[in-house]
Short mmCIF file of C-alpha atoms and ligand atoms in Angstrom, two decimals:
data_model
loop_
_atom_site.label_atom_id
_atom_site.label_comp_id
_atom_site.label_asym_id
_atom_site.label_seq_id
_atom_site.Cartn_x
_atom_site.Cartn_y
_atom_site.Cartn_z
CA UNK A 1 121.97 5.84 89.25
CA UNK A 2 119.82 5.53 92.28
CA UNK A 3 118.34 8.94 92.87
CA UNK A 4 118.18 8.55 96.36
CA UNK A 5 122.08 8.87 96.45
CA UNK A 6 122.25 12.01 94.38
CA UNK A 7 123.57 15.08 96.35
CA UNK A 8 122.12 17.32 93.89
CA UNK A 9 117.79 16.93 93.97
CA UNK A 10 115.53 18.78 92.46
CA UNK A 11 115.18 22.52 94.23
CA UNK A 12 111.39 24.44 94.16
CA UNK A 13 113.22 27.64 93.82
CA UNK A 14 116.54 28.98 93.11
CA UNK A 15 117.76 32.16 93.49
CA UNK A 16 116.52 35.91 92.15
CA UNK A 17 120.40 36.07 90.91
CA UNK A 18 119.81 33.47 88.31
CA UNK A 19 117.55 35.51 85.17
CA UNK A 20 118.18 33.34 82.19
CA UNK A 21 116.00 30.10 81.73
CA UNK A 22 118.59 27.32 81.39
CA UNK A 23 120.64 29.04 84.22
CA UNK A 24 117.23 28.52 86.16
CA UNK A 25 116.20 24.95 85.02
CA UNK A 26 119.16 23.77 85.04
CA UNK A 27 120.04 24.39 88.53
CA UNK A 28 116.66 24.04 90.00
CA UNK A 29 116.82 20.50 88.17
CA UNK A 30 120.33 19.36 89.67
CA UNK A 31 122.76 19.82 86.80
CA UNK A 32 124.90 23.04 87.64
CA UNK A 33 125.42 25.06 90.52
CA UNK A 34 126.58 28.48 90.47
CA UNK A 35 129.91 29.76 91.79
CA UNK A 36 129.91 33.29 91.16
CA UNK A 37 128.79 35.33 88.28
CA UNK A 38 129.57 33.91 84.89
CA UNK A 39 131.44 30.62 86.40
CA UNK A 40 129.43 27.35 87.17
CA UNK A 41 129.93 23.82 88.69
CA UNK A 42 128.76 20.86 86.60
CA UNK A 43 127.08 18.02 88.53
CA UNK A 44 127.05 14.60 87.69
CA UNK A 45 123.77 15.25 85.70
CA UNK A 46 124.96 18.39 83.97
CA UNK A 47 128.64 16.55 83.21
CA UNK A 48 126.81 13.39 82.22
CA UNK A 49 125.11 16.10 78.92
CA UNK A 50 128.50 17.45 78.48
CA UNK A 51 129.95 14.26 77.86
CA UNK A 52 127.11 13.41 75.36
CA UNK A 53 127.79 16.81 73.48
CA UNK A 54 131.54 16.19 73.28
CA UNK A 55 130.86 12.76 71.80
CA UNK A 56 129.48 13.73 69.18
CA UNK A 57 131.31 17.00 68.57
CA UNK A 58 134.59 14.32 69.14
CA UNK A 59 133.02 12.13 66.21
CA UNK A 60 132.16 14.54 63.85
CA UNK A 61 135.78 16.03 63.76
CA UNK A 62 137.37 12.57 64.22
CA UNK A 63 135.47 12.25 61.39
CA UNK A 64 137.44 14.91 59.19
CA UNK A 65 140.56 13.59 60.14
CA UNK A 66 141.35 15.45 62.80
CA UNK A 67 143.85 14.58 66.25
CA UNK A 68 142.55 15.62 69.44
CA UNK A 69 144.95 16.73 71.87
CA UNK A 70 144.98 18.90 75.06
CA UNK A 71 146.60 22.40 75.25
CA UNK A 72 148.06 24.53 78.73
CA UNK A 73 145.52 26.80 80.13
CA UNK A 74 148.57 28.84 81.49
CA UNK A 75 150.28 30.60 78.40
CA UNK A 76 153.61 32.21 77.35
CA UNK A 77 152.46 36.21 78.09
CA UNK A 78 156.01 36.69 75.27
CA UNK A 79 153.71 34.46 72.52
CA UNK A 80 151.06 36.82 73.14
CA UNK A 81 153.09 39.60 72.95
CA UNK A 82 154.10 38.63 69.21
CA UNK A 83 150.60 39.08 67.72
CA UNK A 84 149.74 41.99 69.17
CA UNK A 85 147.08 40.73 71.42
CA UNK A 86 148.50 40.76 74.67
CA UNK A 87 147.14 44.21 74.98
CA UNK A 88 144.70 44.17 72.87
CA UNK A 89 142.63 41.06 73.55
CA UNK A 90 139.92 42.62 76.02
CA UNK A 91 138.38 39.77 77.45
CA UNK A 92 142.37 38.34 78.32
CA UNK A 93 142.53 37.38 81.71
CA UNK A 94 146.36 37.67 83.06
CA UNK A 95 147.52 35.79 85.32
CA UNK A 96 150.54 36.68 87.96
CA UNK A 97 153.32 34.34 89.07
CA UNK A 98 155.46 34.87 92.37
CA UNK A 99 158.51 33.52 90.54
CA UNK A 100 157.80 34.11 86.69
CA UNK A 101 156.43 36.62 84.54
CA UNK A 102 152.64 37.24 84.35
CA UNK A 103 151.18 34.28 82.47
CA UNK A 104 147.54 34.86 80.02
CA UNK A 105 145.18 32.51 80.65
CA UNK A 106 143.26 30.79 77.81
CA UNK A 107 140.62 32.32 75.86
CA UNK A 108 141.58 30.77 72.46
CA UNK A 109 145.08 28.97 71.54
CA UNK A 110 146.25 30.46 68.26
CA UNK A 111 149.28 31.21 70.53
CA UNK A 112 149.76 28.01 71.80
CA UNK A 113 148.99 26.25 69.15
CA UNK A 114 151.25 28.10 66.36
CA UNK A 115 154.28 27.70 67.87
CA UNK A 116 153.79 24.04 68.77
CA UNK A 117 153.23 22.80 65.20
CA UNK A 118 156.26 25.05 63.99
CA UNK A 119 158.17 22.44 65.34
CA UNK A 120 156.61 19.73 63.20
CA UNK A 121 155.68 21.71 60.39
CA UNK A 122 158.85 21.46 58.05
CA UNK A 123 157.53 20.35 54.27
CA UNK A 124 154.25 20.12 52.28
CA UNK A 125 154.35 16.56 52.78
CA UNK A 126 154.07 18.01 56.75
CA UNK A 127 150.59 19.23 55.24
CA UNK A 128 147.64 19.36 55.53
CA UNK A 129 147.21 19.09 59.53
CA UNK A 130 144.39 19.22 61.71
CA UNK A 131 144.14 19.32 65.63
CA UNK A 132 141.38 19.84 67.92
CA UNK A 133 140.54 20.18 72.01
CA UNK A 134 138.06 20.10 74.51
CA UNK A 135 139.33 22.84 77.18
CA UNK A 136 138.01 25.05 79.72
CA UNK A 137 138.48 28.86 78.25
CA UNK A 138 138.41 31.96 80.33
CA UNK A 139 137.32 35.00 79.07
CA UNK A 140 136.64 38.27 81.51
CA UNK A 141 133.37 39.16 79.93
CA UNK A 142 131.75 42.12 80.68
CA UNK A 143 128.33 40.46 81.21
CA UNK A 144 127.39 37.06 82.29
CA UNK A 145 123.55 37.48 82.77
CA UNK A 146 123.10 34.42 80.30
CA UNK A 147 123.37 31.58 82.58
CA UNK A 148 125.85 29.15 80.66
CA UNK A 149 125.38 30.61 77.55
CA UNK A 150 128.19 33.48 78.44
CA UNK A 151 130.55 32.33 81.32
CA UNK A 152 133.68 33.79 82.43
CA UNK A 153 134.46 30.60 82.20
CA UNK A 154 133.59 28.02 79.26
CA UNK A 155 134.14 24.99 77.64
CA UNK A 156 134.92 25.14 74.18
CA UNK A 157 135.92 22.92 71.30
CA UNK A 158 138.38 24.82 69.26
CA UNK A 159 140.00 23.01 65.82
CA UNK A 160 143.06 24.26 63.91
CA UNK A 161 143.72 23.35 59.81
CA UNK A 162 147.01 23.97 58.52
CA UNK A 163 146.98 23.91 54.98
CA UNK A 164 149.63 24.46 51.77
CA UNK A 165 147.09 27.12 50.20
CA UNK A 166 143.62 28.82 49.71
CA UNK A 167 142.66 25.95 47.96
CA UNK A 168 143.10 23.28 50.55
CA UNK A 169 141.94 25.50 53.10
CA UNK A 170 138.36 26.10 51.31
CA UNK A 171 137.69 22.16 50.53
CA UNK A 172 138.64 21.61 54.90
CA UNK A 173 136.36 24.96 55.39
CA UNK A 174 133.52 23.39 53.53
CA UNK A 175 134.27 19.87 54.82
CA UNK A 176 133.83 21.87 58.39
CA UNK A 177 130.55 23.38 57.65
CA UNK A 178 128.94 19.99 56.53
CA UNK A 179 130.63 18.46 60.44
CA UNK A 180 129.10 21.46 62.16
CA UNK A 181 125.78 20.69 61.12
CA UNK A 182 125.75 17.12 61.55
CA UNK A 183 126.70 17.88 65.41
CA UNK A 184 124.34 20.65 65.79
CA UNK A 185 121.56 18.63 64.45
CA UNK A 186 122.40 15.68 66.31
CA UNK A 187 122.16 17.78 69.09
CA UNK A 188 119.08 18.26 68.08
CA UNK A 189 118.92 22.04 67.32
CA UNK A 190 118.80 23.86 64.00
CA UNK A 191 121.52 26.31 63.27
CA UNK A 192 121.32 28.77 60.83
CA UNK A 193 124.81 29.11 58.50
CA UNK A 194 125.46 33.12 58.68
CA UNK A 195 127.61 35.36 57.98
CA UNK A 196 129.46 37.40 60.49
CA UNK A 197 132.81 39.34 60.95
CA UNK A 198 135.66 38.00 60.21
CA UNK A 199 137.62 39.72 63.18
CA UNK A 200 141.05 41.09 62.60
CA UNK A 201 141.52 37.82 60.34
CA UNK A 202 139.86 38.14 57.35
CA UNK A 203 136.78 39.68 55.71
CA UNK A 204 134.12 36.75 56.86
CA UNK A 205 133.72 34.05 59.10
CA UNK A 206 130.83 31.90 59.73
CA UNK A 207 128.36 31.67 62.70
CA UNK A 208 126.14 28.80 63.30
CA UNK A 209 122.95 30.60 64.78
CA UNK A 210 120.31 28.63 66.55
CA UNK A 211 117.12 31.00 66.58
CA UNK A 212 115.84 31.57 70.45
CA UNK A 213 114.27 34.81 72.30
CA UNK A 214 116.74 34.57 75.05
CA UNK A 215 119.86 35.12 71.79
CA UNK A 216 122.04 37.76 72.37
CA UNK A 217 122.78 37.68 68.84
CA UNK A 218 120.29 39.14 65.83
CA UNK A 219 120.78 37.81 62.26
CA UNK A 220 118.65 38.92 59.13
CA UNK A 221 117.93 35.35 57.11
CA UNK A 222 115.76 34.53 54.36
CA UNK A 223 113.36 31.03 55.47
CA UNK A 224 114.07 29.69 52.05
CA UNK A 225 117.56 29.02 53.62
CA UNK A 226 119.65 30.56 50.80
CA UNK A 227 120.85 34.01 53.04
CA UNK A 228 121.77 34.27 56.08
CA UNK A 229 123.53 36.92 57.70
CA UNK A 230 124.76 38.61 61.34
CA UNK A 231 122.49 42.24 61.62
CA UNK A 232 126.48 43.44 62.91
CA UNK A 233 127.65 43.21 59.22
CA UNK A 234 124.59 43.37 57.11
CA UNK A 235 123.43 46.38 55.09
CA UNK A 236 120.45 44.21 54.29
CA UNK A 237 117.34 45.28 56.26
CA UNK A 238 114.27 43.01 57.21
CA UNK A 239 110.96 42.55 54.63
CA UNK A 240 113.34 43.35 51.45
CA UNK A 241 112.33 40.74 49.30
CA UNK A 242 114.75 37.48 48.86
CA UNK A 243 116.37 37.21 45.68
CA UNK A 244 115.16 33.81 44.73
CA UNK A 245 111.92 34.61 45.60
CA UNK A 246 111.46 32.88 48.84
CA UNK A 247 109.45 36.08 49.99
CA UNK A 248 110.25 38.92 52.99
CA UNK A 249 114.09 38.21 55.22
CA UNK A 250 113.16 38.09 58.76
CA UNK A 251 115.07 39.43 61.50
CA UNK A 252 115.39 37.44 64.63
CA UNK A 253 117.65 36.78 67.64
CA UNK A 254 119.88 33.93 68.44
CA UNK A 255 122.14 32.22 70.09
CA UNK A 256 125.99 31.87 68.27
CA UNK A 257 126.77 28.23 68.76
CA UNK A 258 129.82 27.91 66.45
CA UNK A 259 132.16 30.15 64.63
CA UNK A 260 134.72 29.30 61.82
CA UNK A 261 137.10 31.34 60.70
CA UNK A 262 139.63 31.90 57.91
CA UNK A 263 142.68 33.40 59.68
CA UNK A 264 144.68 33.31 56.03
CA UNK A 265 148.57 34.14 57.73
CA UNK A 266 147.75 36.17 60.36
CA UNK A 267 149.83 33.91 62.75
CA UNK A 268 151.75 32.09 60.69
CA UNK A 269 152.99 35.05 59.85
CA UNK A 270 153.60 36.12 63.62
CA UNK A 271 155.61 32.86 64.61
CA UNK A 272 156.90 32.36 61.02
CA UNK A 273 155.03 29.20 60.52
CA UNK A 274 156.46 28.08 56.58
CA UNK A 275 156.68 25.11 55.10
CA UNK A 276 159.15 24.16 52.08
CA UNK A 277 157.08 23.39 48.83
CA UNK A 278 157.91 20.75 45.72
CA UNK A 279 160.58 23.63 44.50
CA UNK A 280 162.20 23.91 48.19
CA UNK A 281 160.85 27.47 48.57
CA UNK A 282 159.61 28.71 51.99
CA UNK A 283 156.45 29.49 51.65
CA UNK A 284 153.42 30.68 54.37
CA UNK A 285 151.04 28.03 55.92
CA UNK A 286 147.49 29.09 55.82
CA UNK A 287 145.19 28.37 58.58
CA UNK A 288 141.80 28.15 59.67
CA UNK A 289 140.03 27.99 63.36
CA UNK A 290 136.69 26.38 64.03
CA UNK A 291 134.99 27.08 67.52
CA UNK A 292 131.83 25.59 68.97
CA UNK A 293 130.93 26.49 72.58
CA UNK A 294 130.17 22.71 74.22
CA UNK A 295 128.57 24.98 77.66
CA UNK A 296 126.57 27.31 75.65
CA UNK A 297 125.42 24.21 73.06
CA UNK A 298 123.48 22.73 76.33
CA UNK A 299 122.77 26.07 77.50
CA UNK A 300 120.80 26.75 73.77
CA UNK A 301 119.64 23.20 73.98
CA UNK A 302 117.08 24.00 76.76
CA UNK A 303 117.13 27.48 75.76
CA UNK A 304 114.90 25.82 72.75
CA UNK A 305 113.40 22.17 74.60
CA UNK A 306 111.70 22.78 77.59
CA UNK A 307 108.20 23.52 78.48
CA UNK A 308 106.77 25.19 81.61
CA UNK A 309 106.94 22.18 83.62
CA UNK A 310 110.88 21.47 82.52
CA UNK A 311 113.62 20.72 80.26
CA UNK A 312 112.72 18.05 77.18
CA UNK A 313 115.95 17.05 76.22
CA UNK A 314 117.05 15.06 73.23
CA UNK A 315 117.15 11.50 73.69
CA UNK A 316 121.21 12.05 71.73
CA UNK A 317 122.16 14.61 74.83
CA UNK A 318 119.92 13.33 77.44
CA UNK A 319 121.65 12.26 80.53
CA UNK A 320 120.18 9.46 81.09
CA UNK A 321 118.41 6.78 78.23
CA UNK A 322 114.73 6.42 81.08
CA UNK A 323 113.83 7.97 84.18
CA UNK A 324 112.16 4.87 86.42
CA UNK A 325 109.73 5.49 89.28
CA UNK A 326 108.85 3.92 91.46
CA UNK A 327 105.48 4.16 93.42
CA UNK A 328 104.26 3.19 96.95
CA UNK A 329 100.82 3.92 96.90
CA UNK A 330 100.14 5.03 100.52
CA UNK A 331 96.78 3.80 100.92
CA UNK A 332 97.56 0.16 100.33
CA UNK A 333 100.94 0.80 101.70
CA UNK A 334 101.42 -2.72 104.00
CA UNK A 335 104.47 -3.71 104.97
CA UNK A 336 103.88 -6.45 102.62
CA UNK A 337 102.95 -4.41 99.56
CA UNK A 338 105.33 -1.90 100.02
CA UNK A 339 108.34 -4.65 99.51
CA UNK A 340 106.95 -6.03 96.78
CA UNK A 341 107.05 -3.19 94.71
CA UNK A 342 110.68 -2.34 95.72
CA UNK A 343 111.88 -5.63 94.24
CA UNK A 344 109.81 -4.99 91.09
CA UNK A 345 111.92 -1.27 90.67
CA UNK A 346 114.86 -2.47 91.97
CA UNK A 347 114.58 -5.79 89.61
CA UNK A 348 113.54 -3.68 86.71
CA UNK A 349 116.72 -1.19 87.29
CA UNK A 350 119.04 -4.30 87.84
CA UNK A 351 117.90 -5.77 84.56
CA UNK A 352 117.84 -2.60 82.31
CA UNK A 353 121.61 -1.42 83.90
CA UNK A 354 122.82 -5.18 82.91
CA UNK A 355 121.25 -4.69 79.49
CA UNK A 356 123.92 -1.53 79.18
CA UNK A 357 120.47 0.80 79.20
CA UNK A 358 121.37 3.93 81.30
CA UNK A 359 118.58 4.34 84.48
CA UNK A 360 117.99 7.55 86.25
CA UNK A 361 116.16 4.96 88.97
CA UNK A 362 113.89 7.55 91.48
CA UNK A 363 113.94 5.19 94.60
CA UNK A 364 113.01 7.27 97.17
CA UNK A 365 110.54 6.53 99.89
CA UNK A 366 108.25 8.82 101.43
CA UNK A 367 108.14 10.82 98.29
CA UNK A 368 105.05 11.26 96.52
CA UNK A 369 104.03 10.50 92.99
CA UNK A 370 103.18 13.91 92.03
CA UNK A 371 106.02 14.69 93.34
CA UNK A 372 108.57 12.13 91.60
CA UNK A 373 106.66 12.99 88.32
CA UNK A 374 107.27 16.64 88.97
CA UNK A 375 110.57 16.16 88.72
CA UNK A 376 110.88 13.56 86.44
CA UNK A 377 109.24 16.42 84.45
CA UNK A 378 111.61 18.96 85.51
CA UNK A 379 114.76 16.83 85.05
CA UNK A 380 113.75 16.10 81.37
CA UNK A 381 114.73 12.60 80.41
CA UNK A 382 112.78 11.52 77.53
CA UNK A 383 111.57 8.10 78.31
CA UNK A 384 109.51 8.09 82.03
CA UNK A 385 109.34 4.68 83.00
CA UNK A 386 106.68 3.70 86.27
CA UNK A 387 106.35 0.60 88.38
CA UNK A 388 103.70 0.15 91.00
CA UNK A 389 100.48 -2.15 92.36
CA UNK A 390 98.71 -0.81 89.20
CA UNK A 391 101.02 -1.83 86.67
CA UNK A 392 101.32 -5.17 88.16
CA UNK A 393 104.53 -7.02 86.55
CA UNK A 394 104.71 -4.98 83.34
CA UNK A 395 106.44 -1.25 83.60
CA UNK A 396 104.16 1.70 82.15
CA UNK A 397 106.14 3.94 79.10
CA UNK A 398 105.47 7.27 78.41
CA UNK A 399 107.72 9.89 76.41
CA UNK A 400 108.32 13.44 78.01
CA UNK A 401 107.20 15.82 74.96
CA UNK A 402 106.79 19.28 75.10
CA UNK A 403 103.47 20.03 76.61
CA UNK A 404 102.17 21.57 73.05
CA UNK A 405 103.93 18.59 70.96
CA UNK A 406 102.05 15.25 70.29
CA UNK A 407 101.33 12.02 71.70
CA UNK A 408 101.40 13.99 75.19
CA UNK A 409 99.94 11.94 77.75
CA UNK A 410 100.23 8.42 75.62
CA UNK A 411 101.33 5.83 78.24
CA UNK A 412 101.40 2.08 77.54
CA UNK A 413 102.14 -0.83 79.44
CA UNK A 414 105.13 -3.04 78.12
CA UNK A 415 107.18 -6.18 79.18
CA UNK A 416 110.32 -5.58 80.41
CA UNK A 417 111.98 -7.43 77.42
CA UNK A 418 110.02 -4.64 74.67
CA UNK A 419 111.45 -1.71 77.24
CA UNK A 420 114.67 -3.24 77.00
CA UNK A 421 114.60 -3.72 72.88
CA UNK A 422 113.27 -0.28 72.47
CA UNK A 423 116.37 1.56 74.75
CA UNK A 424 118.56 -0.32 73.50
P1 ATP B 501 130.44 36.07 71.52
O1 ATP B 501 130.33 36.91 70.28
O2 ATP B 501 129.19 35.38 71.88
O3 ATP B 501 131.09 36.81 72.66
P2 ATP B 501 132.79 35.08 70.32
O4 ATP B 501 132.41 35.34 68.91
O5 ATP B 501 133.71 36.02 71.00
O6 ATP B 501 131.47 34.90 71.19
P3 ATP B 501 134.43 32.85 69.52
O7 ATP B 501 135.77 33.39 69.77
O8 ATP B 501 133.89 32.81 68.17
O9 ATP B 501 133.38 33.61 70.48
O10 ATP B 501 134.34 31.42 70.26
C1 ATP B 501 133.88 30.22 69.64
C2 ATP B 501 132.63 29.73 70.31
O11 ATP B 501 132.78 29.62 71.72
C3 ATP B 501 131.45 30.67 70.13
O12 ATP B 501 130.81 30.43 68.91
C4 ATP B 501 130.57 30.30 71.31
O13 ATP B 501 129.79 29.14 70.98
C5 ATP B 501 131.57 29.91 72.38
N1 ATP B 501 131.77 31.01 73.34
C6 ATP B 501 132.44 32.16 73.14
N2 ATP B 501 132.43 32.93 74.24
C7 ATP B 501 131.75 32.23 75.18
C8 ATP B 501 131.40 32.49 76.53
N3 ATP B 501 131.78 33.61 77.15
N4 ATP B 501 130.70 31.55 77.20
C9 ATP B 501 130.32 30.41 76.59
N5 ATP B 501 130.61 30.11 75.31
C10 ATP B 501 131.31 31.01 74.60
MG1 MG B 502 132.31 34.12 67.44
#
């Protein structure tokens, strides 16, 4: 992409509205735009990380067997009415019609879901199933001061199991947990496996907490890694000493990533979801729901990589593989000069696009170096690539690392053939 083309640039301030960090990097960087409190536009740079995320969340569950599939935002207000939660799901927005009744509007799909699969659930040879989405959810919270950590509006990957018993259920529940933390890690966060409520479902779920100031969550959790739980549920306090003997449980906030939940027959009850087993008795199907919030992921992502200058994200998330630059050094800037190091950029750009490697290419003229590095800085890609009279006909590499990590400052100058081997 030719940065001179994007609508979006790089803003020196954004607005006193805007409190939480990513809300503010990310928009001063060109990646979402707010619409009103809790609900924001994704631009082309912001949409480019959420495709990222949802590849790998798509090949992690993929990965478990599961189908993905693509549920109505609109929803039967009667289907709600049979669990119970049409009045008392809070955060439920309702939605009228001029013609029909009122309609809810997604903030989960138990009740979509449910009834759906009832029509292809018939036998335990029907079982087990497991289907997944990546939807935009609606919730009316009562606070949205988190930037995209807590919208009104959200994207969300949400998974369903159907299983013949407990049993099955626990082996896809475990089979979950391992999938959850291969996508948070290739995400390149740590998340903390933690207890937490189990809602009106069941006595526990689990929370995948990623540890961050700006959390609105708090968990107690023992560094050893062997406890871990949400300060909501836990009796535990902080300093008691960790029962293997991995020393004092620190309290800490963070962000909830992911939530999985045992929901036992809570709405296969509700619909009558059964199944007929070996013996040709009906018998309950027992499910299990597994969130992860793809908005709030990116949102914790620079929540946790970013620096004071801007965002450092992963190179598995990052929208783009390199950031090129390219720089007209006004003092030697001939007419001459100046057109020879355009068709150096523009060939280096041409030949790293045909290689498949994906450019962020800063073309601009009449924009300074410090100024393109600022926001090459700013926008976060991890690999800032430079052409210029200096660098003659190789390219100079350097990584964008946090300003306290290593190998800050390290630049080297390669052939385009090496930049191509190591992006690709
Ligand atoms: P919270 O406690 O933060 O309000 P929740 O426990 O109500 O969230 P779940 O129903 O567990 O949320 O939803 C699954 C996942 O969806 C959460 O783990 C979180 O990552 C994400 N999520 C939930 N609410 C929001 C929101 N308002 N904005 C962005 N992501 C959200
Ligand atoms: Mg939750």
């Amino acid at each position: 992409m030719r940065y001179s083309r994007y609508p979006f640039k790089t803003r020196k301030t954004v607005g006193r509205d805007l409190q939480s960090k990513n809300a503010r990097l990310l928009t001063q960087a060109g990646f979402i735009h707010k619409e009103v409190a809790g609900v924001y536009n994704f631009l082309p740079l912001g949409l480019r990380v959420i495709k990222k995320i949802s590849d790998i969340v798509r090949e992690e569950m993929d990965a478990t067997g599961a189908q993905e599939l693509l549920l109505s935002s609109l929803q039967n207000k009667e289907d709600w009415q049979k669990t119970g939660r049409w009045d008392s799901f809070d955060a439920l927005f309702k939605v009228k019609s001029r013609f029909v009744t009122d309609y809810a509007l997604g903030p989960t799909h138990e009740e979509v879901i449910v009834p759906l699969v009832k029509q292809s659930i018939f036998s335990y040879k029907d079982l087990p199933l497991y289907l997944y989405q990546i939807q935009t959810k609606f919730r009316d919270e009562p606070r949205a001061k988190s930037g995209i950590l807590r919208g009104r509006e959200f994207l969300m990957k949400d998974l369903y199991s159907f299983h013949v018993n407990e049993k099955d259920f626990n082996k896809y529940y475990e089979i979950m947990k391992k999938a959850y933390q291969n996508v948070f890690n290739r995400c390149g966060l740590k998340a903390i496996l933690t207890e937490a409520s189990g809602g009106a479902f069941s006595k526990l779920s689990h929370e995948f907490q990623v540890i961050t100031d700006s959390g609105e969550d708090e968990i107690i959790y023992c560094p050893g890694g062997d406890f871990s739980a949400n300060v909501e549920i836990s009796p535990v306090k902080e300093g008691k000493q960790c029962d293997l003997g991995h020393g004092p449980l620190k309290r800490v906030k963070t962000i909830e990533v992911g939530n999985i939940f045992p929901l036992k027959t809570k709405f296969s009850d509700a619909f009558g979801l059964t199944y007929k087993d070996k013996s040709g008795k009906d018998m309950p199907v027992i499910m299990g729901c597994y969130g992860i919030g793809i908005t709030r992921l990116m949102g914790a992502i620079v929540e946790v990589h970013h620096d004071e200058k801007g965002i450092v994200w992963p190179s598995s998330v990052s929208p783009f593989a390199a950031h090129l630059i390219e720089i007209q050094n006004s003092k030697f800037k001939t007419q001459n000069h100046s057109s020879k190091v355009k068709t150096l950029g523009n060939d280096v750009y041409e030949k790293l696009t045909k290689s498949g490697v994906e450019v962020l290419y800063d073309d601009r003229e009449d924009v300074s170096a410090g100024e393109k590095f600022a926001d090459a800085d700013l926008i976060g890609i991890p690999v800032r690539l430079v052409v210029s009279k200096k660098t003659g006909d190789k390219i100079e590499w350097k990584r964008r690392t946090h300003s306290t990590g290593s190998g800050q400052g390290k630049t080297e100058l390669l052939e385009i053939d090496e930049v191509i081997r190591r992006l690709s």
